[in-house]
Amino acid sequence: MSGPPAPRPRAREAGLYIPGMPTGMHNAITDVPGVRVGHSTLWAGEGPLFPGQGPVRTGCTAVMPGDGDPFRAKFPAGVHVLNGFGKAIGLPQVCELGELESPILLTSTMSVGRVADALLDHMLRLNPSAGRDTGTINPVVLECNDGELNDIRGRHVGRESVCEALRAASGGRVDEGVVGAGTGMRCYGHKGGIGTASRVVEVPRGAGDEELWEGADHYVLGALVLSNFGAWEDLRVIGAPVGAMLPPPPVAPEGDGSVVVILATDAPLDARQLRRLAARGALGLARTGSIASNGSGDFLLAFSTRNRVGHHLGGYRARRDVFIDGHPGINMLFRAAVESTEEAVLNSLFVADTVVGRDGNASPGLPVEAVLDITKRVREGSDGG
Amino acid sequence: MSGPPAPRPRAREAGLYIPGMPTGMHNAITDVPGVRVGHSTLWAGEGPLFPGQGPVRTGCTAVMPGDGDPFRAKFPAGVHVLNGFGKAIGLPQVCELGELESPILLTSTMSVGRVADALLDHMLRLNPSAGRDTGTINPVVLECNDGELNDIRGRHVGRESVCEALRAASGGRVDEGVVGAGTGMRCYGHKGGIGTASRVVEVPRGAGDEELWEGADHYVLGALVLSNFGAWEDLRVIGAPVGAMLPPPPVAPEGDGSVVVILATDAPLDARQLRRLAARGALGLARTGSIASNGSGDFLLAFSTRNRVGHHLGGYRARRDVFIDGHPGINMLFRAAVESTEEAVLNSLFVADTVVGRDGNASPGLPVEAVLDITKRVREGSDGG
Amino acid sequence: MSGPPAPRPRAREAGLYIPGMPTGMHNAITDVPGVRVGHSTLWAGEGPLFPGQGPVRTGCTAVMPGDGDPFRAKFPAGVHVLNGFGKAIGLPQVCELGELESPILLTSTMSVGRVADALLDHMLRLNPSAGRDTGTINPVVLECNDGELNDIRGRHVGRESVCEALRAASGGRVDEGVVGAGTGMRCYGHKGGIGTASRVVEVPRGAGDEELWEGADHYVLGALVLSNFGAWEDLRVIGAPVGAMLPPPPVAPEGDGSVVVILATDAPLDARQLRRLAARGALGLARTGSIASNGSGDFLLAFSTRNRVGHHLGGYRARRDVFIDGHPGINMLFRAAVESTEEAVLNSLFVADTVVGRDGNASPGLPVEAVLDITKRVREGSDGG
Amino acid sequence: MSGPPAPRPRAREAGLYIPGMPTGMHNAITDVPGVRVGHSTLWAGEGPLFPGQGPVRTGCTAVMPGDGDPFRAKFPAGVHVLNGFGKAIGLPQVCELGELESPILLTSTMSVGRVADALLDHMLRLNPSAGRDTGTINPVVLECNDGELNDIRGRHVGRESVCEALRAASGGRVDEGVVGAGTGMRCYGHKGGIGTASRVVEVPRGAGDEELWEGADHYVLGALVLSNFGAWEDLRVIGAPVGAMLPPPPVAPEGDGSVVVILATDAPLDARQLRRLAARGALGLARTGSIASNGSGDFLLAFSTRNRVGHHLGGYRARRDVFIDGHPGINMLFRAAVESTEEAVLNSLFVADTVVGRDGNASPGLPVEAVLDITKRVREGSDGG
């Protein structure tokens, strides 16, 4: 095999019926205006593992939270750690200040140090005075362990890969599956990786505290996952216990792994609300079968593209729109977070085809036909068949 | 209607197929040796609400964590707050010290103050010197809002009800559904309340750090829920999207509410591990469809009956068995927490029959036949029908 | 002794030099416009303890966060738990929603259940529809253990006491020391209780994100403490190691106890920022000598009187002023929190005179002359004496 | 200036009277058996800043938690974040698992990525199978911002520096002040850097739960700080308000910065208790004057050298000694944490002499004579003069 397999159809494209709220135009995190995604995929060699040489099945994925430099105009953000067995960088500051001030990079576990360093290079180029007059920069890097397929000790994701992912970032359709940070990941005993999905939320305006608003506002919530978790028998596809019904994968699977969930929205949520949103992402993972096993580093980060905070404000205060927790609209956003996370995981599985990695380890693509067959029968059954 | 409806069959008894790990003898939290459950059910009046008079559809449920006085021999415990919109009492101290030192009482939201006071009465009777020489006692009371059916402002759960629940506590089969604290609760648009379930975990001993162990140890993990949450269309029964397929309940449902999950185990987990276990309970809620809506106070508390800590130890240290996080056995316990919580919610729905409460508000029992029909067809479909 | 001792002069009135930022007009939490404080003091009997009968040395203190009903117009709020060995009620919801929706009551540990129930009575009278259409109310009650002087098991603080404290709430000068919830408390081996202090913060406006502001804005930050903590030898008075230099109190002191700190401000801080503010209160406690001993329930709650949130908003969003974390003004508020907390503890000690309670237990007033003598000599020494 | 200034005497050596518990033999974190400290100091160039070239005033400090490979025998550990404005790496996993599995490295903010990567190199050499069969490794790196003196953008701390610090690690006396990670740090407007101190705690054995113990056990608690925080006017030296009494430093000081506190003990504390211990370190910082300003990343990590956890245990459980929270001994350890942290900060200030860094920025050594003069007069004053 000379390179990553071609992407397969996404879950809906393949025919999976997914109930719920309407999706955005691309059914992707990039449906949130300003959000862009870029990948750098590293693929080299075959056969036995020689640490430092390969085989290489890894990469880097960049999520740009919005237009312009995130350091100069930061994004409200919140974090939920479902299971902290992971090596993410940059989260304590996001929690304290409720702000995201860098692109978000996803990569292979052991590469986080190098990738954070390269991301800092990028941010310093954009901010020549940072570290001089303007203090420090908080790069955010999250990871999963691709060591089953990849020469993880070789830490092949470096400066070039980071630059490529950042440069490649664009809106519109997002490449999924065996791409970027997802290149070497496994999920529920099958090949996983990158997946994304989105939901559109219609919030009736009603009467605000100072004025009357008519009509409704539309917000988008998008999820992007790096899926590398779950025991094969636990997989549920829109409720159907698919994992337990498929033949077991050839290699004895273990449930450990990790998952990263990035949630983006243009609804004006503040840091506290975004933390609540991130916590709902965990419920979306549970819908796919997650038990958050001990060794799975399950991190969720949510940000809003609204109410950005300037790095150097002249004044001490600013006027902000804030979303009211008590309004039913917040539940629509919570539901969108659950649904988007669930579908993003499914997309990562549907799109990713089989990959053979180091030592001939094979991670089989989800047997889509069998899955669709099960879910179709289940659905017909449930319809009264 | 002169009293609570008779309990209906539990989910498995009714014919629902529930895959997964084996259950304990009673499929109840009381399968954990020493754990006992007691209820006090308050039911009076019909018709329009007169706050302070009724109608009354409420009660109190006691979970005794083990034999003897929990104050003198405390239980390792941990807490997970999925959504903090609730009025639980006693949790900060459980989190700080990692200990439970009182029975756990569940009740109606506005009654927590009175119930905590009554629980203190009980504890003080057992400990004549408490508040004198031995410091204070930390009563733990959790709650859900039964105001849709019950005269919640009347706060009818008081000293007598608490005493009755404590006295009634026993092992073996647990009454579920419309009983105790569950009397006035609703769940997924139907009548909810008390539910329980358990799993047996077999952990191979392997070689310990000091000796060789042969064979395996068996532990029990049990869940008890007070279910009062969820939008009707979200209900999933063992994966099947039952909620969306049932006819909508007569009254416009809203998703808010609350849920309490108590997890007990005889595995020797410490406070940190029990917090991790409690967090897995949230994944079990998600399996039933929860999105943890804004107004839902979703609290989970886990305790172990092993390694109890004496209130007055002569020495400053003690020898304890501890469970190793890195051993696969921890994942079995995590899975047991997910499965038990899911099934306990289902039991609360299957057992609880229709209740008419204040102002004629009706909370319909889950249409069990229709649900079984759907899940049976789903299952036959998934089997290849 | 027929009643509580007369209050003694406050720290500054007694001649203690306290450096730092300027105080508000009353050097009290009530300097924050709208904040009111009321007390109910219970004092009865002498001699040996007969649980349920007395002697009684206890009470209740109410902090009203602002004008009008806090349930209908809630206050942004945040919590910091320095040491969770305490029985406070209502904090999980404050943390989740970032809102305070009731008056804050302080009382004796074992009375929290009754006091929460009585506070609910009060709130329900104000909100006849609560528990019916508008959901539940989250009463906030914090406590310390006055069992050394008081018949704590008797739980003498009830409905009347709560009503009295709420009715008595007023602005202006605040009664301190042996009053309200402070009646039976001890601090650093001496008599403690209620103390308060405030600071005025001047924040230069600078250029805001949309307009130019000239001049500066003034904000007030006030602290109120219920002091019941600390080992006598640890007491520091404006840095001077007074505790170790005073003769030990007659009764063998122990360091355990508890402390409640309430911080109020009219600066437009949101919930996340108020949590940060509350955490700084802990540094103020440390300045007086606290080591946050194991048995000390040390809870800090901060709220803002700005940007109140209506219970029933017609719309889903609102415009708010927010304070920018990156502006130096936030550090002024942090410093004000540290200083106010420190001085509030000192005021509780200076004002409280000796109390003899149950079983003849005596809690001696801080020997003010000796303390002033030490601090004066220290100050002269440090000035070059 | 061709290199770092010679260290000056430590606080006690200089004549400062420090009351409190007895110190360990070296009054250093290395008094905890097995704990070793090593430094690598980078110093090059003078004059104007040319990013990437210098001047260089930085370094790396390694704390080895105990003998042998920490990955194969992990250390119970807990974390407290006083203020999360920092870029520490590795903390989420420490919090989740309650374990430290790598040496702890301290360095310059922007170098954390490179240093983490180099630490991983080191760990991988020790564990050839890591990333292959044994999963991942969690390197822990903490930082402060030395950008006022150092070419922080140049990120001069790399592989060689890390190796040197690790190799140099040894027990016994610890180099302090302008050394290792402390080379370019400032504290309270003066030169800061590395400081350490320790306390010996004598815990009476009493009667344990299974046997009678006579006599007492002795434990050591040590602190090591990387001090880079505080506004000059806030400095307090053993209570004396020294900062406000010294002439202001030449350059307008700002309070922001950061501080890292590492606490080590051979008392058998578990992860929950170590988190509590770490929180007490924050009270020690407050004693020196800290208000935890907005921009100060204040991180505290505590570990125990007892009850190490093997990476590959054959069995699922182990027998452990645990410390009882309710025993007064825990307060002795809390007090030791407060005192050690306070004195470690003072040592960092006393030992560090003036450093001139990039752009001629000077960070003056604390004027020790003046400080001693003030504290001596204060002490004589307090003794009755």
Coordinates of C-alpha atoms in Angstrom, one line a residue, chain D:
Chain D
M1 CA 29.1 39.9 33.6
S2 CA 30.3 36.6 32.4
G3 CA 28.0 34.3 34.3
P4 CA 25.4 34.0 37.0
P5 CA 26.2 35.7 40.2
A6 CA 27.5 33.6 43.1
P7 CA 24.8 32.4 45.4
R8 CA 24.3 34.4 48.6
P9 CA 23.5 32.9 52.0
R10 CA 20.1 31.3 52.5
A11 CA 17.6 33.1 54.7
R12 CA 18.5 31.3 57.9
E13 CA 22.2 31.5 57.2
A14 CA 21.9 35.2 56.6
G15 CA 20.4 35.6 60.1
L16 CA 16.7 35.6 59.4
Y17 CA 14.7 34.2 62.3
I18 CA 12.1 31.7 61.1
P19 CA 9.8 30.3 63.7
G20 CA 8.0 27.0 63.3
M21 CA 8.6 23.4 63.0
P22 CA 12.1 21.9 62.8
T23 CA 13.7 21.6 59.4
G24 CA 15.3 18.6 57.8
M25 CA 19.0 18.1 57.6
H26 CA 19.5 20.3 54.5
N27 CA 16.3 22.2 54.9
A28 CA 15.6 21.2 51.3
I29 CA 13.2 19.0 49.4
T30 CA 16.0 16.5 49.2
D31 CA 15.6 15.8 52.8
V32 CA 12.8 13.5 51.7
P33 CA 14.7 10.2 51.1
G34 CA 15.1 9.5 47.4
V35 CA 14.3 13.0 46.1
R36 CA 17.0 14.5 44.0
V37 CA 17.4 17.9 42.3
G38 CA 19.5 18.9 39.3
H39 CA 20.0 22.1 37.4
S40 CA 21.1 23.2 34.0
T41 CA 21.9 26.9 33.8
L42 CA 22.1 28.7 30.4
W43 CA 23.8 32.1 30.4
A44 CA 25.1 33.9 27.3
G45 CA 25.4 37.3 25.9
E46 CA 24.5 40.8 27.0
G47 CA 22.8 43.9 25.7
P48 CA 19.9 44.2 23.3
L49 CA 17.5 41.4 22.6
F50 CA 17.9 39.6 19.3
P51 CA 15.2 36.9 19.4
G52 CA 16.8 33.5 18.8
Q53 CA 20.2 34.8 19.7
G54 CA 20.0 36.1 23.2
P55 CA 20.9 37.3 25.7
V56 CA 20.2 34.0 27.4
R57 CA 19.2 33.9 31.1
T58 CA 17.4 30.6 31.5
G59 CA 17.7 27.0 32.3
C60 CA 16.1 23.8 33.5
T61 CA 15.6 22.2 36.9
A62 CA 14.8 18.6 37.4
V63 CA 13.1 17.1 40.5
M64 CA 13.6 13.3 40.6
P65 CA 10.8 12.0 42.8
G66 CA 12.7 9.0 44.0
D67 CA 15.0 6.2 43.2
G68 CA 14.6 4.2 40.0
D69 CA 12.4 4.8 37.1
P70 CA 9.2 6.7 38.0
F71 CA 7.4 5.2 35.1
R72 CA 7.9 1.6 36.4
A73 CA 7.1 2.6 40.0
K74 CA 4.8 5.6 40.0
F75 CA 4.3 8.1 42.8
P76 CA 1.0 9.1 44.3
A77 CA 0.5 12.7 43.5
G78 CA -2.0 15.6 43.6
V79 CA -2.3 19.0 42.0
H80 CA -3.7 22.3 43.1
V81 CA -4.0 25.1 40.6
L82 CA -4.2 28.4 42.4
N83 CA -4.3 30.4 39.2
G84 CA -4.3 28.6 35.9
F85 CA -2.7 31.2 33.7
G86 CA 0.2 28.9 32.8
K87 CA 1.4 26.3 30.3
A88 CA 2.2 23.3 32.5
I89 CA 2.2 20.0 30.7
G90 CA 1.0 16.7 32.1
L91 CA -1.3 17.7 34.9
P92 CA -4.7 16.3 33.7
Q93 CA -3.3 12.8 33.9
V94 CA -1.8 13.3 37.3
C95 CA -5.2 14.5 38.5
E96 CA -7.1 11.6 37.0
L97 CA -4.9 8.7 38.0
G98 CA -3.4 10.4 41.1
E99 CA 0.1 9.3 39.9
L100 CA 3.3 10.9 38.8
E101 CA 5.3 8.8 36.4
S102 CA 8.1 11.0 35.2
P103 CA 10.7 13.3 36.7
I104 CA 9.3 16.9 37.1
L105 CA 11.0 19.5 35.0
L106 CA 10.8 23.2 35.5
T107 CA 11.8 25.7 32.8
S108 CA 11.0 28.8 30.8
T109 CA 7.4 29.2 29.5
M110 CA 8.0 29.0 25.8
S111 CA 10.4 26.0 26.2
V112 CA 7.9 23.6 27.7
G113 CA 7.2 21.9 24.4
R114 CA 10.9 21.2 23.7
V115 CA 11.6 20.2 27.2
A116 CA 8.6 17.8 27.3
D117 CA 9.9 16.3 24.1
A118 CA 13.4 15.9 25.6
L119 CA 12.0 14.4 28.8
L120 CA 10.2 11.9 26.6
D121 CA 13.5 11.0 25.0
H122 CA 14.9 10.3 28.4
M123 CA 11.9 8.2 29.5
L124 CA 11.9 6.2 26.3
R125 CA 15.5 5.4 26.7
L126 CA 14.7 3.9 30.1
N127 CA 11.6 2.1 28.8
P128 CA 12.4 0.7 25.4
S129 CA 9.0 -0.9 25.2
A130 CA 7.0 2.2 26.0
G131 CA 4.8 3.3 23.1
R132 CA 4.9 -0.2 21.9
D133 CA 3.5 -2.5 24.5
T134 CA 3.2 -0.4 27.6
G135 CA 1.3 2.5 26.3
T136 CA 2.3 6.1 26.7
I137 CA 4.3 8.2 29.1
N138 CA 3.1 11.3 30.8
P139 CA 6.0 13.8 31.1
V140 CA 5.4 16.6 33.6
V141 CA 6.8 20.1 32.9
L142 CA 6.0 23.3 34.7
E143 CA 7.1 26.8 33.8
C144 CA 7.4 30.4 34.6
N145 CA 8.0 33.4 32.3
D146 CA 11.5 34.6 32.3
G147 CA 11.0 37.0 29.4
E148 CA 12.0 40.1 31.3
L149 CA 15.6 39.0 31.4
N150 CA 15.8 36.2 28.9
D151 CA 15.4 35.8 25.2
I152 CA 12.3 33.8 25.8
R153 CA 11.4 33.5 22.1
G154 CA 14.7 31.8 21.5
R155 CA 13.7 28.8 23.5
H156 CA 17.2 28.0 24.4
V157 CA 16.4 25.1 26.8
G158 CA 16.6 22.0 24.7
R159 CA 17.7 18.4 24.8
E160 CA 21.2 19.0 26.2
S161 CA 19.9 21.2 29.0
V162 CA 17.4 18.6 30.0
C163 CA 19.9 15.8 30.0
E164 CA 22.3 17.9 32.0
A165 CA 19.7 18.7 34.6
L166 CA 18.6 15.1 34.9
R167 CA 22.2 13.8 35.1
A168 CA 23.0 16.5 37.7
A169 CA 20.2 15.4 40.0
S170 CA 21.5 14.6 43.4
G171 CA 20.5 14.6 47.0
G172 CA 21.8 16.7 49.8
R173 CA 22.2 20.5 49.5
V174 CA 20.3 22.1 46.7
D175 CA 21.6 25.0 44.7
E176 CA 19.2 27.9 44.9
G177 CA 18.5 31.3 43.4
V178 CA 20.0 32.1 40.0
V179 CA 20.3 28.6 38.8
G180 CA 18.5 26.2 36.5
A181 CA 15.0 27.2 35.7
G182 CA 15.4 30.1 38.2
T183 CA 18.1 31.8 36.2
G184 CA 15.9 34.5 34.7
M185 CA 13.0 34.7 37.2
R186 CA 11.9 37.6 39.2
C187 CA 9.9 37.7 42.4
Y188 CA 8.3 40.6 44.3
G189 CA 10.3 43.1 42.2
H190 CA 13.6 41.5 43.0
K191 CA 15.6 38.6 41.6
G192 CA 13.9 35.3 42.4
G193 CA 14.4 31.7 41.1
I194 CA 14.9 28.4 42.9
G195 CA 14.3 28.0 46.6
T196 CA 13.7 25.1 48.9
A197 CA 13.0 24.2 52.5
S198 CA 11.8 21.3 54.6
R199 CA 10.1 20.4 57.8
V200 CA 10.2 17.3 60.0
V201 CA 6.9 16.1 61.3
E202 CA 6.6 13.8 64.3
V203 CA 3.4 11.8 64.3
P204 CA 2.6 9.8 67.5
R205 CA 1.7 6.3 66.5
G206 CA -1.1 5.5 68.9
A207 CA -3.2 2.5 68.4
G208 CA -3.9 1.4 64.9
D209 CA -6.8 -0.5 63.7
E210 CA -5.1 -3.8 64.0
E211 CA -2.2 -3.4 66.4
L212 CA -0.7 -1.2 69.0
W213 CA 2.1 1.1 68.0
E214 CA 4.3 2.8 70.5
G215 CA 6.4 5.9 70.0
A216 CA 6.2 8.2 67.0
D217 CA 7.0 8.2 63.3
H218 CA 9.0 11.0 61.7
Y219 CA 8.2 12.2 58.2
V220 CA 9.8 14.8 56.1
L221 CA 8.0 17.3 53.9
G222 CA 10.0 19.4 51.5
A223 CA 9.1 22.2 49.1
L224 CA 10.9 23.5 46.1
V225 CA 9.7 26.6 44.4
L226 CA 10.4 28.4 41.1
S227 CA 9.5 31.9 42.2
N228 CA 8.6 34.5 39.6
F229 CA 5.6 36.3 41.0
G230 CA 4.4 39.1 43.2
A231 CA 4.3 42.9 43.3
W232 CA 7.3 44.4 45.1
E233 CA 5.1 46.3 47.6
D234 CA 3.4 43.0 48.7
L235 CA 6.4 41.2 49.9
R236 CA 6.1 40.0 53.5
V237 CA 9.1 38.3 55.3
I238 CA 7.9 36.2 58.2
G239 CA 5.0 38.6 58.5
A240 CA 6.9 41.9 58.3
P241 CA 5.6 44.1 55.5
V242 CA 9.1 44.4 54.0
G243 CA 8.0 45.1 50.5
A244 CA 6.2 48.3 51.4
M245 CA 9.1 49.5 53.5
L246 CA 11.9 49.0 51.0
P247 CA 12.6 51.6 48.4
P248 CA 10.8 50.7 45.2
P249 CA 13.0 48.9 42.7
P250 CA 14.2 51.0 39.7
V251 CA 12.0 49.5 37.1
A252 CA 8.2 49.9 37.4
P253 CA 7.3 46.5 38.8
E254 CA 4.2 44.6 37.9
G255 CA 2.7 41.9 39.9
D256 CA 2.2 39.3 37.2
G257 CA 4.5 36.4 36.8
S258 CA 4.1 32.8 38.0
V259 CA 5.2 30.4 40.6
V260 CA 5.7 26.6 40.7
V261 CA 5.6 24.8 44.0
I262 CA 6.7 21.1 44.3
L263 CA 5.9 19.4 47.6
A264 CA 7.4 16.0 48.5
T265 CA 6.9 13.9 51.5
D266 CA 7.6 10.4 52.7
A267 CA 4.3 10.3 54.6
P268 CA 1.9 7.7 53.1
L269 CA -0.6 10.1 51.6
D270 CA -2.8 9.1 48.8
A271 CA -3.7 11.3 45.7
R272 CA -6.7 12.9 47.4
Q273 CA -4.7 13.9 50.4
L274 CA -1.8 15.1 48.3
R275 CA -4.2 17.4 46.5
R276 CA -5.2 18.8 49.8
L277 CA -1.5 19.2 50.7
A278 CA -0.9 21.1 47.5
A279 CA -3.7 23.4 48.3
R280 CA -2.0 24.3 51.5
G281 CA 1.1 25.4 49.6
A282 CA -1.0 28.3 48.3
L283 CA -1.4 29.5 51.9
G284 CA 2.3 29.6 52.2
L285 CA 2.5 31.7 49.1
A286 CA -0.1 34.0 50.6
R287 CA 2.2 34.4 53.7
T288 CA 4.8 35.9 51.5
G289 CA 2.3 38.4 50.1
S290 CA 0.8 36.7 47.0
I291 CA -2.6 37.9 45.8
A292 CA -2.4 35.4 42.9
S293 CA -2.6 38.1 40.3
N294 CA -4.4 37.5 37.0
G295 CA -1.4 36.8 34.9
S296 CA 0.4 34.6 37.4
G297 CA 0.3 30.9 36.6
D298 CA 0.4 29.4 40.1
F299 CA 0.6 25.6 40.0
L300 CA 1.3 23.3 43.0
L301 CA 2.1 19.6 42.7
A302 CA 2.6 17.3 45.7
F303 CA 3.8 13.7 45.7
S304 CA 4.6 11.0 48.2
T305 CA 7.5 8.6 48.0
R306 CA 5.5 6.0 49.7
N307 CA 3.1 3.4 48.3
R308 CA 4.6 3.6 44.8
V309 CA 2.5 1.9 42.1
G310 CA 4.1 -0.5 39.7
H311 CA 3.4 0.0 36.0
H312 CA 2.9 -3.7 35.4
L313 CA 1.3 -5.3 38.4
G314 CA 0.3 -8.9 38.0
G315 CA -2.6 -8.6 40.3
Y316 CA -5.5 -6.2 40.5
R317 CA -4.9 -5.0 44.0
A318 CA -2.3 -4.2 46.5
R319 CA -2.0 -3.5 50.2
R320 CA -1.2 0.0 51.1
D321 CA -0.6 2.0 54.2
V322 CA -2.8 5.0 54.3
F323 CA -2.8 8.1 56.4
I324 CA -6.0 8.9 58.3
D325 CA -7.4 12.4 57.5
G326 CA -9.0 12.6 60.9
H327 CA -5.8 12.2 62.8
P328 CA -4.1 15.4 64.0
G329 CA -1.0 14.3 62.1
I330 CA -2.6 15.5 58.9
N331 CA -2.6 19.0 60.2
M332 CA 1.1 18.8 61.0
L333 CA 1.7 17.9 57.4
F334 CA -0.6 20.8 56.3
R335 CA 1.4 23.2 58.5
A336 CA 4.6 21.8 57.2
A337 CA 3.4 22.5 53.6
V338 CA 2.6 26.1 54.5
E339 CA 5.8 26.7 56.3
S340 CA 8.1 25.0 53.7
T341 CA 6.5 26.9 50.8
E342 CA 6.9 30.2 52.6
E343 CA 10.5 29.6 53.5
A344 CA 11.3 28.2 50.0
V345 CA 10.2 31.5 48.5
L346 CA 12.3 33.5 51.0
N347 CA 15.3 31.3 50.2
S348 CA 14.9 32.0 46.5
L349 CA 15.0 35.7 47.2
F350 CA 17.8 35.7 49.8
V351 CA 20.1 33.5 47.6
A352 CA 19.5 35.2 44.3
D353 CA 21.8 38.2 43.6
T354 CA 21.3 40.9 41.0
V355 CA 21.1 39.8 37.3
V356 CA 21.2 42.0 34.3
G357 CA 19.6 40.5 31.3
R358 CA 18.3 41.3 27.8
D359 CA 18.1 45.0 26.9
G360 CA 20.0 45.7 30.0
N361 CA 17.0 44.9 32.2
A362 CA 18.2 44.5 35.7
S363 CA 16.5 42.5 38.4
P364 CA 18.1 43.5 41.7
G365 CA 18.8 41.1 44.4
L366 CA 16.7 41.5 47.5
P367 CA 18.5 44.0 49.8
V368 CA 19.2 41.5 52.4
E369 CA 20.8 43.8 55.0
A370 CA 17.8 46.1 54.9
V371 CA 15.4 43.2 55.1
L372 CA 17.2 41.7 58.1
D373 CA 17.3 45.1 59.7
I374 CA 13.6 45.5 59.4
T375 CA 12.8 42.0 60.5
K376 CA 15.2 42.2 63.4
R377 CA 13.7 45.5 64.6
V378 CA 10.3 44.0 64.2
R379 CA 11.3 41.0 66.2
E380 CA 12.8 43.0 69.0
G381 CA 9.8 45.2 69.0
S382 CA 7.5 42.2 69.2
D383 CA 9.6 40.8 72.0
G384 CA 8.9 43.8 74.1
G385 CA 11.7 46.0 72.8

